Short mmCIF file of C-alpha atoms and ligand atoms in Angstrom, two decimals:
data_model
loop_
_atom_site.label_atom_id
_atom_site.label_comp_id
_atom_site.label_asym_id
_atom_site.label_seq_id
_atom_site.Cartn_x
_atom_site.Cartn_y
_atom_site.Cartn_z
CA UNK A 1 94.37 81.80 54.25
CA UNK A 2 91.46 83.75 56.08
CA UNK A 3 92.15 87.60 55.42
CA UNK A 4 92.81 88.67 58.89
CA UNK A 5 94.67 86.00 60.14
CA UNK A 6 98.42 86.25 60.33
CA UNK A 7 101.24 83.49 59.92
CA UNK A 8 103.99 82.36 61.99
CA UNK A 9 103.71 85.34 64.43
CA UNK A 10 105.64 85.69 67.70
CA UNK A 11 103.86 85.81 70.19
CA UNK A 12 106.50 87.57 72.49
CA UNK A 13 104.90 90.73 72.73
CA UNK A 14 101.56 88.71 73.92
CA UNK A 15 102.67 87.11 76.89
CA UNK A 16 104.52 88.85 79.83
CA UNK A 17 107.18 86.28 80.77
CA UNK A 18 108.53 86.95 77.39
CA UNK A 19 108.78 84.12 75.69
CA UNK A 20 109.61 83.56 71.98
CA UNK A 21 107.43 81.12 70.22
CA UNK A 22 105.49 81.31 67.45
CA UNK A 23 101.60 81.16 66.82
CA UNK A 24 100.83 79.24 63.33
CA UNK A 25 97.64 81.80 62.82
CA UNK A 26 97.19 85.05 64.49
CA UNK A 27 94.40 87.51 65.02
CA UNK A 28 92.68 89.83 67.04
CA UNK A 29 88.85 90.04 67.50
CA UNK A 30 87.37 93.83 68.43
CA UNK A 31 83.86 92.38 69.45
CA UNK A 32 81.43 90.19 68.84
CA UNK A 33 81.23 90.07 65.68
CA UNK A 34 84.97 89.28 65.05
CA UNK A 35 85.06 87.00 68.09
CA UNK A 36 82.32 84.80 66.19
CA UNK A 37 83.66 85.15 62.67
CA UNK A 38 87.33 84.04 63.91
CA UNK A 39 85.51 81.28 66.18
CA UNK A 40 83.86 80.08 62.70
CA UNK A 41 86.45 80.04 60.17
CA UNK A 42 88.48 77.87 62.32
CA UNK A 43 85.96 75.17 62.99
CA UNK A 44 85.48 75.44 59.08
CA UNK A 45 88.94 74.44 58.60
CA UNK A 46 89.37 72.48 61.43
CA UNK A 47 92.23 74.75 63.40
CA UNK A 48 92.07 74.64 67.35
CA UNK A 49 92.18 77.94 69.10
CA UNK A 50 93.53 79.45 72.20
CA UNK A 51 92.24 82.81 73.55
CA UNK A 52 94.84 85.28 75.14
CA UNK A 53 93.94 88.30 76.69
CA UNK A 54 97.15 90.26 78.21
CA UNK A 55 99.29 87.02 78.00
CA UNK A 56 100.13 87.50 82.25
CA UNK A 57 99.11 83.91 83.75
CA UNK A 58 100.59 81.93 80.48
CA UNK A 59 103.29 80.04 80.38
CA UNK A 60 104.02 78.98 76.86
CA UNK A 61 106.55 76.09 76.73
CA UNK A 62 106.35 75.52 72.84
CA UNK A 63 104.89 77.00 69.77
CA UNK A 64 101.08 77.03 69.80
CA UNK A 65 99.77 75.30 66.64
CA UNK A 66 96.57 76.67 66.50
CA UNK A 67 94.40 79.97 65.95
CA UNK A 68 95.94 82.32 68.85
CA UNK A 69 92.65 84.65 68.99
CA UNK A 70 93.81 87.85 70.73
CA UNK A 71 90.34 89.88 72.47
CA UNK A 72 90.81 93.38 71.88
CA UNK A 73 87.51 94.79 72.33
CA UNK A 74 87.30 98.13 74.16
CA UNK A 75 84.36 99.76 76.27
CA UNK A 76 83.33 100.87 79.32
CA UNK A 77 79.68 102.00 80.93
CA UNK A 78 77.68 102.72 84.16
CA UNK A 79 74.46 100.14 83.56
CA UNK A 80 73.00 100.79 86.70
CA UNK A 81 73.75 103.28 89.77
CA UNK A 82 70.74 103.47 92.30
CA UNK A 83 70.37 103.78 96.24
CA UNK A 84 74.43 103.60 96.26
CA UNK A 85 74.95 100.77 93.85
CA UNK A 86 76.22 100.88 90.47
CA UNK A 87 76.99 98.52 88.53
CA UNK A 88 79.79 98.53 85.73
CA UNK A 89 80.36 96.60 82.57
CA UNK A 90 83.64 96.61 80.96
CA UNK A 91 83.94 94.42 77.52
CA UNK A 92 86.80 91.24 77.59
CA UNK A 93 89.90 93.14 76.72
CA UNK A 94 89.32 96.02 78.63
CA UNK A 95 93.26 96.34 80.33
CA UNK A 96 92.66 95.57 83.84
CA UNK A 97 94.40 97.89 85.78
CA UNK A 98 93.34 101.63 83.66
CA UNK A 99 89.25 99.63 84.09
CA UNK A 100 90.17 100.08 88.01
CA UNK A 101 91.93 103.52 87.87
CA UNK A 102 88.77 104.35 85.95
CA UNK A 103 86.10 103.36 88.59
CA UNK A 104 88.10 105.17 91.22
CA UNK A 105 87.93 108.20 89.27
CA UNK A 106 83.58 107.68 88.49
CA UNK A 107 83.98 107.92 92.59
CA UNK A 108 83.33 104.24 92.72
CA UNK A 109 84.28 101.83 95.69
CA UNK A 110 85.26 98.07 94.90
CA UNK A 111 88.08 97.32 93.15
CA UNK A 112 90.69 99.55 94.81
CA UNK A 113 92.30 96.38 96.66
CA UNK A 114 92.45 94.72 92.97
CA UNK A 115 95.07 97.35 91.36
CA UNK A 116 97.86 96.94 89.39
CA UNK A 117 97.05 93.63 88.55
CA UNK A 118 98.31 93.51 84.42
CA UNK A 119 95.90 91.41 82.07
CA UNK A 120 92.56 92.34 80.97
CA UNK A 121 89.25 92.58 82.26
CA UNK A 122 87.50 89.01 80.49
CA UNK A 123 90.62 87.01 82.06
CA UNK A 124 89.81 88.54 85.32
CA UNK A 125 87.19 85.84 86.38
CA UNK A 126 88.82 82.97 85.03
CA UNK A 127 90.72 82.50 88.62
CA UNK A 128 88.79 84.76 90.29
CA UNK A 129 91.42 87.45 90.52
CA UNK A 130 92.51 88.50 94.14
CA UNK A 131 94.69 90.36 96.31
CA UNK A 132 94.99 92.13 99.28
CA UNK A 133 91.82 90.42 100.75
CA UNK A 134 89.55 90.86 97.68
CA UNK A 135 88.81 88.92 94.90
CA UNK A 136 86.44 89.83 92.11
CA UNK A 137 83.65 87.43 93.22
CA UNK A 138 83.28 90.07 96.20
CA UNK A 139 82.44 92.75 93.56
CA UNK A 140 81.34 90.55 90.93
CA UNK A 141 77.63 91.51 89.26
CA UNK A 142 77.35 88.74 86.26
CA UNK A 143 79.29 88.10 83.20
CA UNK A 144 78.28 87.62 79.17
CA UNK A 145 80.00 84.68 78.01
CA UNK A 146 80.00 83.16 74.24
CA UNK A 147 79.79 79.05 74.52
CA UNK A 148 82.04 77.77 72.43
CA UNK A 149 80.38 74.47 71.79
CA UNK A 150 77.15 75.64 70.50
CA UNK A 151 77.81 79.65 69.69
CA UNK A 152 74.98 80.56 71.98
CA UNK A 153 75.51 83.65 74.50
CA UNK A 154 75.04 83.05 77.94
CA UNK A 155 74.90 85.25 81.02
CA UNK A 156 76.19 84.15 84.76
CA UNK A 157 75.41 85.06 87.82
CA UNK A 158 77.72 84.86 91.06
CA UNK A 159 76.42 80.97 92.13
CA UNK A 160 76.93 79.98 88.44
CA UNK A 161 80.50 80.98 88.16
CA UNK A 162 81.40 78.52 91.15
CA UNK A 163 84.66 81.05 91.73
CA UNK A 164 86.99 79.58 94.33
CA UNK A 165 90.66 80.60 95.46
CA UNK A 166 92.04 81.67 92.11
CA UNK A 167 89.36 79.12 90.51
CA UNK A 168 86.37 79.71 88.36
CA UNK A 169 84.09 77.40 86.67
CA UNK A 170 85.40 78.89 83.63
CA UNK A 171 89.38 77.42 84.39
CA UNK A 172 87.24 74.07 84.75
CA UNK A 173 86.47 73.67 81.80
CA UNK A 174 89.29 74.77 79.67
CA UNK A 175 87.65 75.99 75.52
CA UNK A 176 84.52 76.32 76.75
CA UNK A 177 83.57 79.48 77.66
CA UNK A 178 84.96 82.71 75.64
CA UNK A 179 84.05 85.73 78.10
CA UNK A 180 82.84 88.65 76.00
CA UNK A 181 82.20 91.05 78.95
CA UNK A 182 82.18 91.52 83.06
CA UNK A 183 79.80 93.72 85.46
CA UNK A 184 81.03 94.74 88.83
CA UNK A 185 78.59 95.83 91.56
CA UNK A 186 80.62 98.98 92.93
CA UNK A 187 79.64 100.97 95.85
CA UNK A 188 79.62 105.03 96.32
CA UNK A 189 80.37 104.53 100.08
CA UNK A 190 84.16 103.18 101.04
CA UNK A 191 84.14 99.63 102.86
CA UNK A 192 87.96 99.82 103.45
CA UNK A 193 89.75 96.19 103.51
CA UNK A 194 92.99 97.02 105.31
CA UNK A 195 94.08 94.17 107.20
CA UNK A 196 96.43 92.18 104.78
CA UNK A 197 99.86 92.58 104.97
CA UNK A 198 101.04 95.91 104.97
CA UNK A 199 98.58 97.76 103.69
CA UNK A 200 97.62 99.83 106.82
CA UNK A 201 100.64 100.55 107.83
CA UNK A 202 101.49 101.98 104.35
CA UNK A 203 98.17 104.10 104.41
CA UNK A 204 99.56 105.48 107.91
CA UNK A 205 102.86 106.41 106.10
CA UNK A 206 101.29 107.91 103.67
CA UNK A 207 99.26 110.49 106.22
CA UNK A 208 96.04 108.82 104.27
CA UNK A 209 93.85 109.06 107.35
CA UNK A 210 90.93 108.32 107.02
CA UNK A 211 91.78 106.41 103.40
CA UNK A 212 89.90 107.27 100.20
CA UNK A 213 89.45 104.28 97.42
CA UNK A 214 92.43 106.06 95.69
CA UNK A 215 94.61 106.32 98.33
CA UNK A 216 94.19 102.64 99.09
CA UNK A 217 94.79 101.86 95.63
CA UNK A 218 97.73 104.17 95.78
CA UNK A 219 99.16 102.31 98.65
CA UNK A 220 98.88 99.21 96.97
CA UNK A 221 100.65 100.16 93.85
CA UNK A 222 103.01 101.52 95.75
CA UNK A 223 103.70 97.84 97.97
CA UNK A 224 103.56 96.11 94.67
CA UNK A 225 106.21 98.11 92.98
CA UNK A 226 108.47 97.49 95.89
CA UNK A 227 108.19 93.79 95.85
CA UNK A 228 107.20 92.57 92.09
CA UNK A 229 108.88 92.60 88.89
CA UNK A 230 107.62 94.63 86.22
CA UNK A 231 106.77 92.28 83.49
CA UNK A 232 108.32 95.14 81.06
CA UNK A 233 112.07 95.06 82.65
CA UNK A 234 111.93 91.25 83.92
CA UNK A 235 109.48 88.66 82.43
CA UNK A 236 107.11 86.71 84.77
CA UNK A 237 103.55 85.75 85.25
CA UNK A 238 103.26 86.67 89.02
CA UNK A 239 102.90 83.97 91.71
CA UNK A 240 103.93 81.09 89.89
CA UNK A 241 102.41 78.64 92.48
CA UNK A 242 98.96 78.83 94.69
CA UNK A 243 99.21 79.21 98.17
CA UNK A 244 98.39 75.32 98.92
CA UNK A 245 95.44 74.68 101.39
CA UNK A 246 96.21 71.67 103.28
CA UNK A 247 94.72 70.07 106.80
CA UNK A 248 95.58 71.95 109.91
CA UNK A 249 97.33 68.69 111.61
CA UNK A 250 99.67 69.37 108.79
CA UNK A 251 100.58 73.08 109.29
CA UNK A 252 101.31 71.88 112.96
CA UNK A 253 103.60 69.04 112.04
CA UNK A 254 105.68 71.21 109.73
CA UNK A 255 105.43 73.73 112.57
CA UNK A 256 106.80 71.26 115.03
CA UNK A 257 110.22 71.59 112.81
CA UNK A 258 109.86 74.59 111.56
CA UNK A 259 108.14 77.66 114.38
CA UNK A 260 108.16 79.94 111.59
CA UNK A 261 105.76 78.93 108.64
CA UNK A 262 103.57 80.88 107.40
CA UNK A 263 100.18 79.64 107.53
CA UNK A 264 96.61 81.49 107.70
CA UNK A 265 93.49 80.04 108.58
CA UNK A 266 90.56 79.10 106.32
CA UNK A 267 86.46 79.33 106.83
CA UNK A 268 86.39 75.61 106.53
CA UNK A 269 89.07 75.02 109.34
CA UNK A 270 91.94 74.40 106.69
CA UNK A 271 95.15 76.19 106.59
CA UNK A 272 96.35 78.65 103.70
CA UNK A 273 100.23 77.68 103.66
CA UNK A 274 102.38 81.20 102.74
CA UNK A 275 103.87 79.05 99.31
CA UNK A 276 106.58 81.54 98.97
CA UNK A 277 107.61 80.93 102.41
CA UNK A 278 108.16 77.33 101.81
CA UNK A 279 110.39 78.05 99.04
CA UNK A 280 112.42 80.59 100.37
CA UNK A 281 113.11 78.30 103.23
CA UNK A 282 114.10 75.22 100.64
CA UNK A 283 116.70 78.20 99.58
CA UNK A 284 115.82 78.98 96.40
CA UNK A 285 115.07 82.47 96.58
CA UNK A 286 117.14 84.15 94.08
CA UNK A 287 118.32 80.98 92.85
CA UNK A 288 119.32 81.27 88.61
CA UNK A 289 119.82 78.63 86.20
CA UNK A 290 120.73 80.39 82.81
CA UNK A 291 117.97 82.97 82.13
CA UNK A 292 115.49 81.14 84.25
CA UNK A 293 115.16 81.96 87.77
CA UNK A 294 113.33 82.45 90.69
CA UNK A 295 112.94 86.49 92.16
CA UNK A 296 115.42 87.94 94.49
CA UNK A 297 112.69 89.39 96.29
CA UNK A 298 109.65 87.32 96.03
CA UNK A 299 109.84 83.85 95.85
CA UNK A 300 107.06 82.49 94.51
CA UNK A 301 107.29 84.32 91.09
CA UNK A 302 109.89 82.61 88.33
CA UNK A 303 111.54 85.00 85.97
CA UNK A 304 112.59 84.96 82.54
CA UNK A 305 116.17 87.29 82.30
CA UNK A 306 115.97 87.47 78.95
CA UNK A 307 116.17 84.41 76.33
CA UNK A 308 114.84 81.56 78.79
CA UNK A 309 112.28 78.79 76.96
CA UNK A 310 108.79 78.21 79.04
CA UNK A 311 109.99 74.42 79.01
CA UNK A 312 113.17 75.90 81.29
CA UNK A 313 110.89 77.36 82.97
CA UNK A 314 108.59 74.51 83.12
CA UNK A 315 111.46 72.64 84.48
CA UNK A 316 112.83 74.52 87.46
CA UNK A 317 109.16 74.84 88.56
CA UNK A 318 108.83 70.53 88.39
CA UNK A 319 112.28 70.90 90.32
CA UNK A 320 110.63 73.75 92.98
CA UNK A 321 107.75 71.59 93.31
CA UNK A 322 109.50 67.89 94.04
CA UNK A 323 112.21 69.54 96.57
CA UNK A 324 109.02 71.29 98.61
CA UNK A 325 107.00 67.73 98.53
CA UNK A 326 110.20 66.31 99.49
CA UNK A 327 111.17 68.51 102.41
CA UNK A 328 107.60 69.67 103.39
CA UNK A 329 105.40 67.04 102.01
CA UNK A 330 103.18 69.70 100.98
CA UNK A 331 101.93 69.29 97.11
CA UNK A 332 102.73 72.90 94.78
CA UNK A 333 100.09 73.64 92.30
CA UNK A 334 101.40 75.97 89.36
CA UNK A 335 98.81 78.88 88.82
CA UNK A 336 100.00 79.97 85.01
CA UNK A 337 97.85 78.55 82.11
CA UNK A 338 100.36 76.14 80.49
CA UNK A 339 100.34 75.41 76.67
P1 FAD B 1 95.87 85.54 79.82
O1 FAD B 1 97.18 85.23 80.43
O2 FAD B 1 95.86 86.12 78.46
O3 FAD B 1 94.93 84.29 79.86
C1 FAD B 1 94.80 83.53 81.05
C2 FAD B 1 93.81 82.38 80.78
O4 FAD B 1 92.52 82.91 80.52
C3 FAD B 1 94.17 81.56 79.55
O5 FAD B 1 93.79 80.23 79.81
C4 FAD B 1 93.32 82.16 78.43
O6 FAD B 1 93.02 81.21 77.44
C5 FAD B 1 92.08 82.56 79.20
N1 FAD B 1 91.38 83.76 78.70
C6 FAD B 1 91.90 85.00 78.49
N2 FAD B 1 90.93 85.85 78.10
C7 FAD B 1 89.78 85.14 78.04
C8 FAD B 1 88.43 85.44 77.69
N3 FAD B 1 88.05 86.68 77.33
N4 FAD B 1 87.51 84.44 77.73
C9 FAD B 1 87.86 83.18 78.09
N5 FAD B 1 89.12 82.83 78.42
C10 FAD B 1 90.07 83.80 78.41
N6 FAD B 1 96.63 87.38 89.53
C11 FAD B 1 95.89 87.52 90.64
O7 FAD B 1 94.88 86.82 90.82
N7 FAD B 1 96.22 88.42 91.61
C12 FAD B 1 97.30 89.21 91.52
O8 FAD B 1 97.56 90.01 92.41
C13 FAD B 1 98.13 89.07 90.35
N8 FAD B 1 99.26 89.79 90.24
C14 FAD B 1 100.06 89.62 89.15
C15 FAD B 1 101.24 90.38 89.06
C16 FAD B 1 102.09 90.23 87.97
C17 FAD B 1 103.36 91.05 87.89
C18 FAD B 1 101.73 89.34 86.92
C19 FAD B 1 102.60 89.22 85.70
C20 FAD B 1 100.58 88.58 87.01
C21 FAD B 1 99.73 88.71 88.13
N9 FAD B 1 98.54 87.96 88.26
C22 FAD B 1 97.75 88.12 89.37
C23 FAD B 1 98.15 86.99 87.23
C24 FAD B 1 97.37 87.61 86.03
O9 FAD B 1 97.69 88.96 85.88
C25 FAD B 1 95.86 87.48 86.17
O10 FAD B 1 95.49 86.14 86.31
C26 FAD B 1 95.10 88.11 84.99
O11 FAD B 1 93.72 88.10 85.24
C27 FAD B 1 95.36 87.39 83.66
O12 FAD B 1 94.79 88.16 82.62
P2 FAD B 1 95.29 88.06 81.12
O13 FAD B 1 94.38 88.88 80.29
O14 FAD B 1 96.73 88.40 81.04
O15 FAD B 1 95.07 86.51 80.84
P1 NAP B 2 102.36 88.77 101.06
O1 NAP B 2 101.66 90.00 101.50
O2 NAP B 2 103.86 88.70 101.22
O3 NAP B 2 101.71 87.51 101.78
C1 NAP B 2 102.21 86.21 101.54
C2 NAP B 2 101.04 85.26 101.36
O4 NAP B 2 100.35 85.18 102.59
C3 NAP B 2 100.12 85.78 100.31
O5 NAP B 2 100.25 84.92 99.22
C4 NAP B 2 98.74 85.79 100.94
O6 NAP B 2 97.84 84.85 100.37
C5 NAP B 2 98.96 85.34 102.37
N1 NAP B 2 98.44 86.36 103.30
C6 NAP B 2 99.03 87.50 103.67
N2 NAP B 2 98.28 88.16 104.59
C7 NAP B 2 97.18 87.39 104.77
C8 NAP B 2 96.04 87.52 105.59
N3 NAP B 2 95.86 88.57 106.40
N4 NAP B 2 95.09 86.55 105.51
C9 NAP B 2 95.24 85.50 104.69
N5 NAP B 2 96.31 85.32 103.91
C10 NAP B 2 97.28 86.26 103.95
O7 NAP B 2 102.00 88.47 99.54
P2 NAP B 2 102.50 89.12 98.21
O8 NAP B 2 103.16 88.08 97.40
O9 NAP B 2 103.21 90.42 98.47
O10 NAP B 2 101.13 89.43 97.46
C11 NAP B 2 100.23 90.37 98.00
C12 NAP B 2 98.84 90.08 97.45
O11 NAP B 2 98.85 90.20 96.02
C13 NAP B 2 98.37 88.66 97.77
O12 NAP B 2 97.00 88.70 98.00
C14 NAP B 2 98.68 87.90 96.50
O13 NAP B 2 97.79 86.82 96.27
C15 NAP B 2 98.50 88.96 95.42
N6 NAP B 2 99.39 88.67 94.29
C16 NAP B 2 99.00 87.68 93.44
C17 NAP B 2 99.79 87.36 92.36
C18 NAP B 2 99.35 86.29 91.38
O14 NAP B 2 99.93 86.19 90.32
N7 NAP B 2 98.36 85.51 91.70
C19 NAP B 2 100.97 88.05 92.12
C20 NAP B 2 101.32 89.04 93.02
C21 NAP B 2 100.53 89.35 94.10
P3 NAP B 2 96.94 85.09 99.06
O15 NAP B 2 97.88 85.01 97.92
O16 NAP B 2 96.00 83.96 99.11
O17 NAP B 2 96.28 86.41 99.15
#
């Protein structure tokens, strides 16, 4: 056995719908260094190996054999700040949301829409992170990436990371690429997105007028706590399902029977369908088989109530997604990594 790798380890504590399998090695890599010495000894011995970063878009239905490589570097830096730009670099398992609360506090514009998001910083591109109008490619300055396939280091630019709605080049290709660290372009003057759900309205509430970065990102915390589980008190992985993009000839055929889908316009004349609306219509909002279940309050995330497998879960998603094809004809893709 290596020296730093662990045996048989739960990964419970690793992956926020809570679920109890085991990993058959274990370790954590704190930079470079240990990224490329785990990365080595288990090509020498021929064990496969799945990177995990804050375990919040995995759904683990069984245990993993393989090397479960946990990133745990740390660091944070200004590499640039000129004529109103600055650019930050965070390394891979930087948590997400303090890396935010951070640039608002440097006075930094950007990422204000993109809080409270759990996971880390190097998972962040993978599907292109977004919410509340913004996604990271908006803010996105270039990324370091290890390849995997011939240990070289590589670094990507915007048009090279192909990012799409929650998609990436790097969820693509699946192994490939192990992201080491991320730079944002940030902004000392406030381009406020407010127009997505009810984030103005919440800023007016608030008496935030005009809105700083922080109060935005206060807003937004505050809508998120209102509507989402904590992965601490109730396990989940956010939206289990993307918002599918279909034709518009279908949004007005499902329209024709029902007036009040959701459904929101796309640059290339598509429609974004509102998934969680489809399944709170097919009633299963709320709906609970043993300790597997969908939210009382938000449809489109599953939950875990306590001792639920990820193959339960697995399963009422398979059931979610054949009664919506059935009653909308509209196709559910799950967003959660599945191993
Ligand atoms: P993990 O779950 O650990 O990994 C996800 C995938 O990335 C896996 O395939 C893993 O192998 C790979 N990976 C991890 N780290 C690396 C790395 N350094 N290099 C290469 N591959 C890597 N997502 C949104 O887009 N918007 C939201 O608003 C949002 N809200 C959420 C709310 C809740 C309550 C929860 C639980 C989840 C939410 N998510 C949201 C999903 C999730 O938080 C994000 O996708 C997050 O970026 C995942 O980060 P992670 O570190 O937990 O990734
Ligand atoms: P919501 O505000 O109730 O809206 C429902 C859906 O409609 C969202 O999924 C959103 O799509 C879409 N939408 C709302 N306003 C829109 C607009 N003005 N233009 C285009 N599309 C619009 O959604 P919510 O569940 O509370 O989530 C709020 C935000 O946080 C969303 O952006 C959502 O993606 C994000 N979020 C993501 C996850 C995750 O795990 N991926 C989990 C929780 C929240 P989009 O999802 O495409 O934005």
């Amino acid at each position: 056995m290596t020296a730093s790798w662990q045996e048989h380890v739960s990964l419970k504590p690793y992956n926020t719908f809570g679920i109890d399998v085991k990993a058959r090695y274990f370790t954590q890599a704190h930079n470079d260094g240990e990224v490329r010495e785990a990365l080595a000894q288990a090509r020498e011995r021929g064990v496969a190996v799945l990177v995990i970063g804050g375990g919040s878009n995995l759904l683990l239905t069984r245990d993993v054999d393989a090397l479960v490589l946990h990133i745990a570097s740390r660091g944070r830096r200004v590499v640039s700040d000129e004529a109103g730009r600055v650019v930050v670099e965070a390394e891979a398992g930087e948590p997400w949301h303090p890396f935010v609360q951070w640039s608002l506090q440097q006075g930094f514009c950007g990422l204000e829409n993109l809080s409270l998001i759990p996971g880390t910083v190097g998972a962040a591109p993978m599907q292109n992170v977004g919410a509340y109008g913004v996604e990271i490619k908006d803010v996105f300055a270039g990324l370091t990436a290890l390849d995997r396939e011939t240990g070289e280091l590589r670094d990507f630019g915007l048009e090279q990371c192909a990012f799409g709605y929650r998609d990436s080049l790097f969820k693509r290709s699946p192994g490939r690429w192990l992201i080491l660290r991320v730079r944002f372009a940030l902004s000392h003057t406030l381009q406020a997105h407010l127009d997505y759900g009810p984030v103005r309205q919440r800023l007016v509430e608030q008496g935030a007028q005009p809105p700083t970065a922080q109060a935005i990102s206060d807003a937004i915390c505050s809508i998120r706590r209102e509507k989402l589980p904590d992965p601490v008190e109730l396990g989940n992985a956010g939206s289990f399902f993307k918002n599918p993009v279909v034709p518009a000839d279908r949004v007005a055929r499902i329209r024709a029977e029902h007036p009040g889908v959701v459904a929101y316009p796309q640059a290339d004349g598509q429609m974004k369908l509102a998934a969680g609306w489809l399944i709170e219509q097919a009633g299963w909002k709320g709906f609970r088989d043993g300790d597997a279940g969908v939210h009382r309050l938000q449809s489109l995330v599953l939950v875990n109530y306590g001792q639920a497998s990820g193959a339960q879960l697995h399963g009422l998603a398979q059931r979610i997604q054949a009664d919506i094809q059935q009653k909308f004809g509209v196709e559910l893709e799950m967003e959660p990594n599945l191993y």
